Amino acid sequence: MDKGNALLQIHLERPLYEHETLNQNYDYEKPKSSLMRDAMNDVKSKNWQSCVASTVPVIRWLSRYTWKEDIVPDIISGLTVAIMHIPQGMAYALLGNLPPVVGIYMAFFPVFVYFFLGTSKHVSIGTFAVVCLMTGKVVTFYSSPHAGHTFANASDAVSQNLEDVAYVYTPMQVATAVTLMVGILQIIMYTFRLGIVTTLLSETLVNSFTTAAAVYVLISQIKDLLGLKLPKQKGYFKLIFTVIDIFKEIKNVNIAATVVSTVSIVILVFNNEFLKPRVNKKCSIPIPIELIAVIGGTLVSRYCDLPKIYNIETVGHIPTGLPKPEVPSFELLPLVLVDSIAITMVSYTITISMALIFAQKLNYEIDSNQELFAMGFSNIMGSFFSCMPISASLSRSLIQQTVGGRTQIASIVSCLLLLIILLWIGPFFELLPRCVLASIIVMCIRDRSYIDPSSVQVLHVIVEEFTRVNIEFYFVNCPSPIFETIKKCDLYIYGTMSLKIFATIQDAIAYFQNEITSR
């Protein structure tokens, strides 16, 4: 054979190892480590500049902020979100059994802190229905609305039974104690790098919890929707007793409050079902229908004198200016610890989930542990300024991103507008009927598909391209609300395409297996 044409072949033989056998043959030992040593190595690997920049992320991203390109979208986004904060904040504060102005405080103080410490560019921090509802449960259990803001012998009250405690603390003191406890727990989780804990909460568990909370919220708002005066229930089976009280008092329904609630809900439904899908196809800025309902309800209440003539309950006194800093009641911290753990997990899970969605969609990174620090410090600061625990809002975060927000500069713009509300405009809403806020709450917890109608046209282009090359397009496991939204967005008005749907993925697989077999 010609040596020039000969092929060089190499034959290798390697045995099949088990992991333990491989370690024994090559004398491998797992290096010993300790939490203290790992922490020290982590500290040594970073200089003080990088430590400060990672702890206060605004230092890093603000220096790279492109003012000419980003400032206008951020201003528009911030103003839009601020408009949403007003009705949602006032409504969700009622879920926490606190004055409506607390919701505005939550949209100002914690948001301002999160601007410096957060890593997500698009989440909108503030009130969230489920978190406010959980806080309201604790407030109802440990407080009395008739208690004074100052009290004596508070340290002795902790050793008494819970029934005595309930007559010592005000709702605001209990709420701020919960906020402080949640902040402390989040800082502890940040210290031990426990951000990964939320992955233990399955999607099924979170969805089930949210659904149950939505039912709870709906029942809790019936009394305001109908203008009923019901006794507050505590303890187990509270929800069942509340329903029983509603049926007992149904004969005392306030007709005027019911009419106002009905009109408000009809307006909100009309916007969600008819106006919003069509407006969103032409403009990314949504109609501020909740704010319109709040302003309209306030004007009707003021000029028709609804509180005096029809005995409609209003939100009451709204103080002007910023709240005076007040130290939370440390005596309450042991009592609210267990409830605060649940609130901590729920608020962080919701926030980090929203942050991850936007980070993946827009191709940037977030730090889950830094988010714990940002939320913890925001809650601790908020506890000194009459705030409940914060969380990201699904609806506001989506609006902040879809309107064009690029960074958390939008949150600062929102804070500035809300500061104007707190300093000068707050008393205007004192005559706002509570039934209007209850209507907003009920509509905010209804099922939403979060489809962007303006993007449905892009989907239509994709379907056309597939059809042109003889590739069929199918929907699988498409829920009814999504199907209806797609129809309202006129996906199939162009051409003669039909909407082909399989109920489940198993049906789709079985169908195509039969198609292949028949060929």
PDB file of C-alpha atoms in Angstrom, residues 60-348:
ATOM      1  CA  ARG A  60     -24.243  51.266  37.651  1.00  0.00           C
ATOM      2  CA  TRP A  61     -27.159  51.719  35.264  1.00  0.00           C
ATOM      3  CA  LEU A  62     -27.804  55.446  35.705  1.00  0.00           C
ATOM      4  CA  SER A  63     -24.311  56.281  34.408  1.00  0.00           C
ATOM      5  CA  ARG A  64     -25.188  54.443  31.163  1.00  0.00           C
ATOM      6  CA  TYR A  65     -28.651  55.958  30.845  1.00  0.00           C
ATOM      7  CA  THR A  66     -29.286  57.417  27.378  1.00  0.00           C
ATOM      8  CA  TRP A  67     -31.233  60.547  28.208  1.00  0.00           C
ATOM      9  CA  LYS A  68     -32.118  61.542  24.647  1.00  0.00           C
ATOM     10  CA  GLU A  69     -33.619  58.171  23.770  1.00  0.00           C
ATOM     11  CA  ASP A  70     -35.124  57.010  27.063  1.00  0.00           C
ATOM     12  CA  ILE A  71     -36.287  60.017  29.068  1.00  0.00           C
ATOM     13  CA  VAL A  72     -39.460  60.753  27.060  1.00  0.00           C
ATOM     14  CA  PRO A  73     -40.745  57.125  27.106  1.00  0.00           C
ATOM     15  CA  ASP A  74     -39.957  56.933  30.824  1.00  0.00           C
ATOM     16  CA  ILE A  75     -41.870  60.157  31.535  1.00  0.00           C
ATOM     17  CA  ILE A  76     -44.919  58.941  29.600  1.00  0.00           C
ATOM     18  CA  SER A  77     -44.762  55.558  31.325  1.00  0.00           C
ATOM     19  CA  GLY A  78     -44.342  57.139  34.761  1.00  0.00           C
ATOM     20  CA  LEU A  79     -47.314  59.456  34.333  1.00  0.00           C
ATOM     21  CA  THR A  80     -49.488  56.579  33.109  1.00  0.00           C
ATOM     22  CA  VAL A  81     -48.550  54.341  36.040  1.00  0.00           C
ATOM     23  CA  ALA A  82     -49.106  57.187  38.524  1.00  0.00           C
ATOM     24  CA  ILE A  83     -52.637  57.593  37.183  1.00  0.00           C
ATOM     25  CA  MET A  84     -53.199  53.868  37.849  1.00  0.00           C
ATOM     26  CA  HIS A  85     -51.689  54.130  41.340  1.00  0.00           C
ATOM     27  CA  ILE A  86     -54.367  56.575  42.519  1.00  0.00           C
ATOM     28  CA  PRO A  87     -57.516  54.413  42.190  1.00  0.00           C
ATOM     29  CA  GLN A  88     -55.736  51.101  42.837  1.00  0.00           C
ATOM     30  CA  GLY A  89     -53.910  52.416  45.888  1.00  0.00           C
ATOM     31  CA  MET A  90     -57.043  53.872  47.444  1.00  0.00           C
ATOM     32  CA  ALA A  91     -59.053  50.719  46.690  1.00  0.00           C
ATOM     33  CA  TYR A  92     -56.478  48.205  47.916  1.00  0.00           C
ATOM     34  CA  ALA A  93     -55.868  50.161  51.108  1.00  0.00           C
ATOM     35  CA  LEU A  94     -59.468  49.350  52.026  1.00  0.00           C
ATOM     36  CA  LEU A  95     -58.603  45.643  51.713  1.00  0.00           C
ATOM     37  CA  GLY A  96     -56.050  46.228  54.445  1.00  0.00           C
ATOM     38  CA  ASN A  97     -58.704  47.907  56.637  1.00  0.00           C
ATOM     39  CA  LEU A  98     -56.749  51.159  56.473  1.00  0.00           C
ATOM     40  CA  PRO A  99     -57.523  54.688  55.218  1.00  0.00           C
ATOM     41  CA  PRO A 100     -57.369  55.039  51.404  1.00  0.00           C
ATOM     42  CA  VAL A 101     -54.479  57.507  51.570  1.00  0.00           C
ATOM     43  CA  VAL A 102     -52.231  54.653  52.755  1.00  0.00           C
ATOM     44  CA  GLY A 103     -52.311  53.288  49.207  1.00  0.00           C
ATOM     45  CA  ILE A 104     -50.867  56.570  47.942  1.00  0.00           C
ATOM     46  CA  TYR A 105     -48.154  56.467  50.608  1.00  0.00           C
ATOM     47  CA  MET A 106     -47.241  52.959  49.414  1.00  0.00           C
ATOM     48  CA  ALA A 107     -46.881  54.253  45.867  1.00  0.00           C
ATOM     49  CA  PHE A 108     -44.420  56.922  47.021  1.00  0.00           C
ATOM     50  CA  PHE A 109     -42.042  55.940  49.858  1.00  0.00           C
ATOM     51  CA  PRO A 110     -41.216  52.291  49.023  1.00  0.00           C
ATOM     52  CA  VAL A 111     -41.112  53.030  45.289  1.00  0.00           C
ATOM     53  CA  PHE A 112     -38.571  55.789  45.868  1.00  0.00           C
ATOM     54  CA  VAL A 113     -36.330  53.358  47.792  1.00  0.00           C
ATOM     55  CA  TYR A 114     -36.723  50.612  45.191  1.00  0.00           C
ATOM     56  CA  PHE A 115     -35.487  53.006  42.502  1.00  0.00           C
ATOM     57  CA  PHE A 116     -32.032  52.940  44.110  1.00  0.00           C
ATOM     58  CA  LEU A 117     -31.854  49.268  45.127  1.00  0.00           C
ATOM     59  CA  GLY A 118     -33.931  47.238  42.635  1.00  0.00           C
ATOM     60  CA  THR A 119     -32.555  45.415  39.601  1.00  0.00           C
ATOM     61  CA  SER A 120     -35.736  45.106  37.524  1.00  0.00           C
ATOM     62  CA  LYS A 121     -36.338  47.882  35.020  1.00  0.00           C
ATOM     63  CA  HIS A 122     -40.071  47.435  34.650  1.00  0.00           C
ATOM     64  CA  VAL A 123     -41.857  46.146  37.768  1.00  0.00           C
ATOM     65  CA  SER A 124     -44.228  48.611  39.397  1.00  0.00           C
ATOM     66  CA  ILE A 125     -43.924  48.392  43.170  1.00  0.00           C
ATOM     67  CA  GLY A 126     -46.773  49.381  45.472  1.00  0.00           C
ATOM     68  CA  THR A 127     -50.143  47.934  46.425  1.00  0.00           C
ATOM     69  CA  PHE A 128     -51.254  44.454  45.384  1.00  0.00           C
ATOM     70  CA  ALA A 129     -54.663  42.990  46.209  1.00  0.00           C
ATOM     71  CA  VAL A 130     -53.555  39.643  47.670  1.00  0.00           C
ATOM     72  CA  VAL A 131     -50.845  41.143  49.894  1.00  0.00           C
ATOM     73  CA  CYS A 132     -53.157  43.909  51.129  1.00  0.00           C
ATOM     74  CA  LEU A 133     -55.847  41.329  51.856  1.00  0.00           C
ATOM     75  CA  MET A 134     -53.430  39.182  53.895  1.00  0.00           C
ATOM     76  CA  THR A 135     -52.324  42.259  55.816  1.00  0.00           C
ATOM     77  CA  GLY A 136     -55.940  43.257  56.411  1.00  0.00           C
ATOM     78  CA  LYS A 137     -56.603  39.892  58.023  1.00  0.00           C
ATOM     79  CA  VAL A 138     -53.835  40.532  60.564  1.00  0.00           C
ATOM     80  CA  VAL A 139     -55.007  44.112  61.114  1.00  0.00           C
ATOM     81  CA  THR A 140     -58.554  42.963  61.854  1.00  0.00           C
ATOM     82  CA  PHE A 141     -57.372  40.304  64.298  1.00  0.00           C
ATOM     83  CA  TYR A 142     -55.028  42.416  66.418  1.00  0.00           C
ATOM     84  CA  SER A 143     -56.471  45.924  66.275  1.00  0.00           C
ATOM     85  CA  SER A 144     -59.457  47.990  67.240  1.00  0.00           C
ATOM     86  CA  PRO A 145     -60.515  50.870  64.989  1.00  0.00           C
ATOM     87  CA  HIS A 146     -61.527  52.809  68.097  1.00  0.00           C
ATOM     88  CA  ALA A 147     -58.115  52.629  69.769  1.00  0.00           C
ATOM     89  CA  GLY A 148     -56.090  55.806  70.037  1.00  0.00           C
ATOM     90  CA  HIS A 149     -52.843  56.356  68.219  1.00  0.00           C
ATOM     91  CA  THR A 150     -50.977  56.490  71.513  1.00  0.00           C
ATOM     92  CA  PHE A 151     -51.439  54.025  74.320  1.00  0.00           C
ATOM     93  CA  ALA A 152     -50.063  53.077  77.687  1.00  0.00           C
ATOM     94  CA  ASN A 153     -48.676  49.806  79.024  1.00  0.00           C
ATOM     95  CA  ALA A 154     -48.145  48.434  75.529  1.00  0.00           C
ATOM     96  CA  SER A 155     -45.418  46.091  76.712  1.00  0.00           C
ATOM     97  CA  ASP A 156     -47.802  44.467  79.188  1.00  0.00           C
ATOM     98  CA  ALA A 157     -50.402  43.927  76.472  1.00  0.00           C
ATOM     99  CA  VAL A 158     -48.253  41.363  74.677  1.00  0.00           C
ATOM    100  CA  SER A 159     -48.463  39.015  77.627  1.00  0.00           C
ATOM    101  CA  GLN A 160     -52.244  39.277  77.723  1.00  0.00           C
ATOM    102  CA  ASN A 161     -54.553  37.172  75.604  1.00  0.00           C
ATOM    103  CA  LEU A 162     -55.324  38.214  72.052  1.00  0.00           C
ATOM    104  CA  GLU A 163     -58.755  39.537  72.930  1.00  0.00           C
ATOM    105  CA  ASP A 164     -57.185  42.128  75.223  1.00  0.00           C
ATOM    106  CA  VAL A 165     -54.538  42.998  72.647  1.00  0.00           C
ATOM    107  CA  ALA A 166     -57.222  43.786  70.086  1.00  0.00           C
ATOM    108  CA  TYR A 167     -58.341  46.764  72.148  1.00  0.00           C
ATOM    109  CA  VAL A 168     -54.879  48.294  72.496  1.00  0.00           C
ATOM    110  CA  TYR A 169     -53.427  48.737  69.028  1.00  0.00           C
ATOM    111  CA  THR A 170     -54.745  50.811  66.141  1.00  0.00           C
ATOM    112  CA  PRO A 171     -55.057  49.348  62.630  1.00  0.00           C
ATOM    113  CA  MET A 172     -52.171  51.539  61.491  1.00  0.00           C
ATOM    114  CA  GLN A 173     -49.885  50.275  64.259  1.00  0.00           C
ATOM    115  CA  VAL A 174     -50.611  46.650  63.393  1.00  0.00           C
ATOM    116  CA  ALA A 175     -50.105  47.263  59.667  1.00  0.00           C
ATOM    117  CA  THR A 176     -46.761  49.020  60.146  1.00  0.00           C
ATOM    118  CA  ALA A 177     -45.609  46.257  62.501  1.00  0.00           C
ATOM    119  CA  VAL A 178     -46.398  43.693  59.800  1.00  0.00           C
ATOM    120  CA  THR A 179     -44.541  45.804  57.242  1.00  0.00           C
ATOM    121  CA  LEU A 180     -41.480  46.051  59.484  1.00  0.00           C
ATOM    122  CA  MET A 181     -41.536  42.303  60.180  1.00  0.00           C
ATOM    123  CA  VAL A 182     -41.817  41.498  56.470  1.00  0.00           C
ATOM    124  CA  GLY A 183     -38.892  43.811  55.743  1.00  0.00           C
ATOM    125  CA  ILE A 184     -36.759  42.184  58.437  1.00  0.00           C
ATOM    126  CA  LEU A 185     -37.545  38.701  57.120  1.00  0.00           C
ATOM    127  CA  GLN A 186     -36.627  39.724  53.582  1.00  0.00           C
ATOM    128  CA  ILE A 187     -33.316  41.182  54.760  1.00  0.00           C
ATOM    129  CA  ILE A 188     -32.595  37.921  56.607  1.00  0.00           C
ATOM    130  CA  MET A 189     -33.375  35.966  53.437  1.00  0.00           C
ATOM    131  CA  TYR A 190     -31.037  38.264  51.502  1.00  0.00           C
ATOM    132  CA  THR A 191     -28.246  37.748  54.044  1.00  0.00           C
ATOM    133  CA  PHE A 192     -28.444  33.960  53.715  1.00  0.00           C
ATOM    134  CA  ARG A 193     -29.036  34.085  49.932  1.00  0.00           C
ATOM    135  CA  LEU A 194     -32.452  32.448  50.150  1.00  0.00           C
ATOM    136  CA  GLY A 195     -33.910  33.943  46.993  1.00  0.00           C
ATOM    137  CA  ILE A 196     -34.013  30.453  45.499  1.00  0.00           C
ATOM    138  CA  VAL A 197     -36.634  29.435  48.078  1.00  0.00           C
ATOM    139  CA  THR A 198     -39.447  30.745  45.901  1.00  0.00           C
ATOM    140  CA  THR A 199     -38.766  28.032  43.325  1.00  0.00           C
ATOM    141  CA  LEU A 200     -40.207  25.583  45.861  1.00  0.00           C
ATOM    142  CA  LEU A 201     -43.625  27.181  45.362  1.00  0.00           C
ATOM    143  CA  SER A 202     -45.224  25.399  42.421  1.00  0.00           C
ATOM    144  CA  GLU A 203     -47.299  27.266  39.858  1.00  0.00           C
ATOM    145  CA  THR A 204     -50.327  25.219  40.900  1.00  0.00           C
ATOM    146  CA  LEU A 205     -49.925  26.288  44.517  1.00  0.00           C
ATOM    147  CA  VAL A 206     -49.531  29.968  43.648  1.00  0.00           C
ATOM    148  CA  ASN A 207     -52.497  29.919  41.249  1.00  0.00           C
ATOM    149  CA  SER A 208     -54.687  28.137  43.792  1.00  0.00           C
ATOM    150  CA  PHE A 209     -53.747  30.601  46.501  1.00  0.00           C
ATOM    151  CA  THR A 210     -54.422  33.571  44.231  1.00  0.00           C
ATOM    152  CA  THR A 211     -57.803  32.174  43.190  1.00  0.00           C
ATOM    153  CA  ALA A 212     -58.829  31.602  46.796  1.00  0.00           C
ATOM    154  CA  ALA A 213     -57.723  35.129  47.659  1.00  0.00           C
ATOM    155  CA  ALA A 214     -59.785  36.493  44.764  1.00  0.00           C
ATOM    156  CA  VAL A 215     -62.902  34.762  46.137  1.00  0.00           C
ATOM    157  CA  TYR A 216     -62.122  36.189  49.566  1.00  0.00           C
ATOM    158  CA  VAL A 217     -61.715  39.686  48.107  1.00  0.00           C
ATOM    159  CA  LEU A 218     -64.988  39.428  46.201  1.00  0.00           C
ATOM    160  CA  ILE A 219     -66.988  38.422  49.275  1.00  0.00           C
ATOM    161  CA  SER A 220     -65.312  41.080  51.411  1.00  0.00           C
ATOM    162  CA  GLN A 221     -66.409  43.805  48.963  1.00  0.00           C
ATOM    163  CA  ILE A 222     -70.090  42.827  48.747  1.00  0.00           C
ATOM    164  CA  LYS A 223     -70.951  44.931  51.792  1.00  0.00           C
ATOM    165  CA  ASP A 224     -69.560  48.073  50.143  1.00  0.00           C
ATOM    166  CA  LEU A 225     -71.102  47.232  46.774  1.00  0.00           C
ATOM    167  CA  LEU A 226     -74.551  46.975  48.382  1.00  0.00           C
ATOM    168  CA  GLY A 227     -74.055  49.627  51.064  1.00  0.00           C
ATOM    169  CA  LEU A 228     -74.484  47.171  53.942  1.00  0.00           C
ATOM    170  CA  LYS A 229     -73.188  47.626  57.474  1.00  0.00           C
ATOM    171  CA  LEU A 230     -71.909  44.272  58.719  1.00  0.00           C
ATOM    172  CA  PRO A 231     -70.154  43.309  61.962  1.00  0.00           C
ATOM    173  CA  LYS A 232     -66.504  42.335  61.554  1.00  0.00           C
ATOM    174  CA  GLN A 233     -65.900  38.618  61.900  1.00  0.00           C
ATOM    175  CA  LYS A 234     -62.733  37.070  63.328  1.00  0.00           C
ATOM    176  CA  GLY A 235     -61.289  33.603  63.669  1.00  0.00           C
ATOM    177  CA  TYR A 236     -62.026  30.429  61.728  1.00  0.00           C
ATOM    178  CA  PHE A 237     -64.839  30.276  59.151  1.00  0.00           C
ATOM    179  CA  LYS A 238     -64.822  34.065  58.994  1.00  0.00           C
ATOM    180  CA  LEU A 239     -65.765  33.971  55.319  1.00  0.00           C
ATOM    181  CA  ILE A 240     -68.776  31.736  55.931  1.00  0.00           C
ATOM    182  CA  PHE A 241     -70.031  33.934  58.756  1.00  0.00           C
ATOM    183  CA  THR A 242     -69.633  36.992  56.526  1.00  0.00           C
ATOM    184  CA  VAL A 243     -71.807  35.389  53.842  1.00  0.00           C
ATOM    185  CA  ILE A 244     -74.426  34.543  56.484  1.00  0.00           C
ATOM    186  CA  ASP A 245     -74.410  38.169  57.688  1.00  0.00           C
ATOM    187  CA  ILE A 246     -74.884  39.376  54.107  1.00  0.00           C
ATOM    188  CA  PHE A 247     -78.033  37.271  53.700  1.00  0.00           C
ATOM    189  CA  LYS A 248     -79.325  38.420  57.081  1.00  0.00           C
ATOM    190  CA  GLU A 249     -78.900  42.098  56.150  1.00  0.00           C
ATOM    191  CA  ILE A 250     -79.934  41.831  52.500  1.00  0.00           C
ATOM    192  CA  LYS A 251     -83.219  43.586  53.287  1.00  0.00           C
ATOM    193  CA  ASN A 252     -81.237  46.675  54.345  1.00  0.00           C
ATOM    194  CA  VAL A 253     -79.502  47.148  50.988  1.00  0.00           C
ATOM    195  CA  ASN A 254     -78.752  50.775  50.137  1.00  0.00           C
ATOM    196  CA  ILE A 255     -80.407  51.201  46.731  1.00  0.00           C
ATOM    197  CA  ALA A 256     -78.364  54.290  45.852  1.00  0.00           C
ATOM    198  CA  ALA A 257     -75.053  52.553  46.627  1.00  0.00           C
ATOM    199  CA  THR A 258     -76.138  49.534  44.583  1.00  0.00           C
ATOM    200  CA  VAL A 259     -76.988  51.753  41.609  1.00  0.00           C
ATOM    201  CA  VAL A 260     -73.625  53.538  41.816  1.00  0.00           C
ATOM    202  CA  SER A 261     -71.827  50.177  42.025  1.00  0.00           C
ATOM    203  CA  THR A 262     -73.752  48.816  39.042  1.00  0.00           C
ATOM    204  CA  VAL A 263     -73.017  51.866  36.902  1.00  0.00           C
ATOM    205  CA  SER A 264     -69.321  51.734  37.834  1.00  0.00           C
ATOM    206  CA  ILE A 265     -69.023  48.028  36.994  1.00  0.00           C
ATOM    207  CA  VAL A 266     -70.862  48.473  33.679  1.00  0.00           C
ATOM    208  CA  ILE A 267     -68.476  51.271  32.692  1.00  0.00           C
ATOM    209  CA  LEU A 268     -65.420  49.205  33.637  1.00  0.00           C
ATOM    210  CA  VAL A 269     -66.703  46.117  31.795  1.00  0.00           C
ATOM    211  CA  PHE A 270     -67.525  48.165  28.690  1.00  0.00           C
ATOM    212  CA  ASN A 271     -63.989  49.527  28.679  1.00  0.00           C
ATOM    213  CA  ASN A 272     -62.345  46.122  29.175  1.00  0.00           C
ATOM    214  CA  GLU A 273     -64.474  44.251  26.655  1.00  0.00           C
ATOM    215  CA  PHE A 274     -64.993  46.804  23.893  1.00  0.00           C
ATOM    216  CA  LEU A 275     -62.871  49.950  24.158  1.00  0.00           C
ATOM    217  CA  LYS A 276     -59.535  48.570  25.364  1.00  0.00           C
ATOM    218  CA  PRO A 277     -58.929  45.973  22.591  1.00  0.00           C
ATOM    219  CA  ARG A 278     -59.629  48.542  19.892  1.00  0.00           C
ATOM    220  CA  VAL A 279     -57.764  51.444  21.474  1.00  0.00           C
ATOM    221  CA  ASN A 280     -54.700  49.291  22.170  1.00  0.00           C
ATOM    222  CA  LYS A 281     -54.400  48.422  18.491  1.00  0.00           C
ATOM    223  CA  LYS A 282     -53.849  52.089  17.713  1.00  0.00           C
ATOM    224  CA  CYS A 283     -52.257  53.447  20.899  1.00  0.00           C
ATOM    225  CA  SER A 284     -50.158  51.785  23.594  1.00  0.00           C
ATOM    226  CA  ILE A 285     -51.335  54.239  26.273  1.00  0.00           C
ATOM    227  CA  PRO A 286     -54.470  52.780  27.929  1.00  0.00           C
ATOM    228  CA  ILE A 287     -57.619  54.663  28.829  1.00  0.00           C
ATOM    229  CA  PRO A 288     -57.369  55.515  32.570  1.00  0.00           C
ATOM    230  CA  ILE A 289     -60.865  54.183  33.152  1.00  0.00           C
ATOM    231  CA  GLU A 290     -60.345  53.539  36.886  1.00  0.00           C
ATOM    232  CA  LEU A 291     -59.251  57.131  37.446  1.00  0.00           C
ATOM    233  CA  ILE A 292     -62.182  58.369  35.365  1.00  0.00           C
ATOM    234  CA  ALA A 293     -64.520  56.314  37.556  1.00  0.00           C
ATOM    235  CA  VAL A 294     -62.936  57.713  40.724  1.00  0.00           C
ATOM    236  CA  ILE A 295     -63.115  61.342  39.568  1.00  0.00           C
ATOM    237  CA  GLY A 296     -66.635  60.891  38.192  1.00  0.00           C
ATOM    238  CA  GLY A 297     -67.830  59.211  41.377  1.00  0.00           C
ATOM    239  CA  THR A 298     -66.328  61.981  43.491  1.00  0.00           C
ATOM    240  CA  LEU A 299     -67.969  64.734  41.423  1.00  0.00           C
ATOM    241  CA  VAL A 300     -71.382  63.035  41.463  1.00  0.00           C
ATOM    242  CA  SER A 301     -71.116  62.473  45.206  1.00  0.00           C
ATOM    243  CA  ARG A 302     -70.115  66.090  45.805  1.00  0.00           C
ATOM    244  CA  TYR A 303     -72.690  67.853  43.640  1.00  0.00           C
ATOM    245  CA  CYS A 304     -75.585  65.434  44.257  1.00  0.00           C
ATOM    246  CA  ASP A 305     -74.849  65.335  47.995  1.00  0.00           C
ATOM    247  CA  LEU A 306     -75.031  61.522  48.043  1.00  0.00           C
ATOM    248  CA  PRO A 307     -73.675  61.049  51.600  1.00  0.00           C
ATOM    249  CA  LYS A 308     -76.371  63.201  53.208  1.00  0.00           C
ATOM    250  CA  ILE A 309     -79.361  62.429  51.007  1.00  0.00           C
ATOM    251  CA  TYR A 310     -78.801  58.693  50.390  1.00  0.00           C
ATOM    252  CA  ASN A 311     -76.495  57.828  53.298  1.00  0.00           C
ATOM    253  CA  ILE A 312     -73.745  56.529  50.991  1.00  0.00           C
ATOM    254  CA  GLU A 313     -70.501  55.841  52.841  1.00  0.00           C
ATOM    255  CA  THR A 314     -67.445  57.718  51.530  1.00  0.00           C
ATOM    256  CA  VAL A 315     -63.706  57.275  52.042  1.00  0.00           C
ATOM    257  CA  GLY A 316     -63.652  60.063  54.628  1.00  0.00           C
ATOM    258  CA  HIS A 317     -60.862  62.378  55.690  1.00  0.00           C
ATOM    259  CA  ILE A 318     -57.693  62.403  53.584  1.00  0.00           C
ATOM    260  CA  PRO A 319     -54.869  64.416  55.175  1.00  0.00           C
ATOM    261  CA  THR A 320     -52.699  66.703  53.088  1.00  0.00           C
ATOM    262  CA  GLY A 321     -48.924  66.543  53.115  1.00  0.00           C
ATOM    263  CA  LEU A 322     -46.568  63.691  53.885  1.00  0.00           C
ATOM    264  CA  PRO A 323     -47.081  61.544  56.989  1.00  0.00           C
ATOM    265  CA  LYS A 324     -44.935  62.176  60.027  1.00  0.00           C
ATOM    266  CA  PRO A 325     -42.337  59.415  60.591  1.00  0.00           C
ATOM    267  CA  GLU A 326     -43.464  57.109  63.378  1.00  0.00           C
ATOM    268  CA  VAL A 327     -41.602  54.146  64.863  1.00  0.00           C
ATOM    269  CA  PRO A 328     -43.597  50.880  64.497  1.00  0.00           C
ATOM    270  CA  SER A 329     -44.696  49.000  67.601  1.00  0.00           C
ATOM    271  CA  PHE A 330     -41.917  46.504  68.312  1.00  0.00           C
ATOM    272  CA  GLU A 331     -44.129  44.805  70.906  1.00  0.00           C
ATOM    273  CA  LEU A 332     -46.316  43.510  68.083  1.00  0.00           C
ATOM    274  CA  LEU A 333     -43.515  41.838  66.124  1.00  0.00           C
ATOM    275  CA  PRO A 334     -43.712  38.438  67.889  1.00  0.00           C
ATOM    276  CA  LEU A 335     -47.481  38.349  67.422  1.00  0.00           C
ATOM    277  CA  VAL A 336     -47.417  39.019  63.681  1.00  0.00           C
ATOM    278  CA  LEU A 337     -44.384  36.823  62.902  1.00  0.00           C
ATOM    279  CA  VAL A 338     -46.241  33.795  61.508  1.00  0.00           C
ATOM    280  CA  ASP A 339     -48.530  35.861  59.278  1.00  0.00           C
ATOM    281  CA  SER A 340     -45.570  37.947  58.143  1.00  0.00           C
ATOM    282  CA  ILE A 341     -43.738  34.835  56.921  1.00  0.00           C
ATOM    283  CA  ALA A 342     -46.612  34.017  54.571  1.00  0.00           C
ATOM    284  CA  ILE A 343     -46.843  37.630  53.372  1.00  0.00           C
ATOM    285  CA  THR A 344     -43.076  37.688  52.799  1.00  0.00           C
ATOM    286  CA  MET A 345     -43.160  34.614  50.586  1.00  0.00           C
ATOM    287  CA  VAL A 346     -46.207  35.682  48.584  1.00  0.00           C
ATOM    288  CA  SER A 347     -45.050  39.263  47.956  1.00  0.00           C
ATOM    289  CA  TYR A 348     -41.536  38.201  46.944  1.00  0.00           C
TER     290      TYR A 348
END
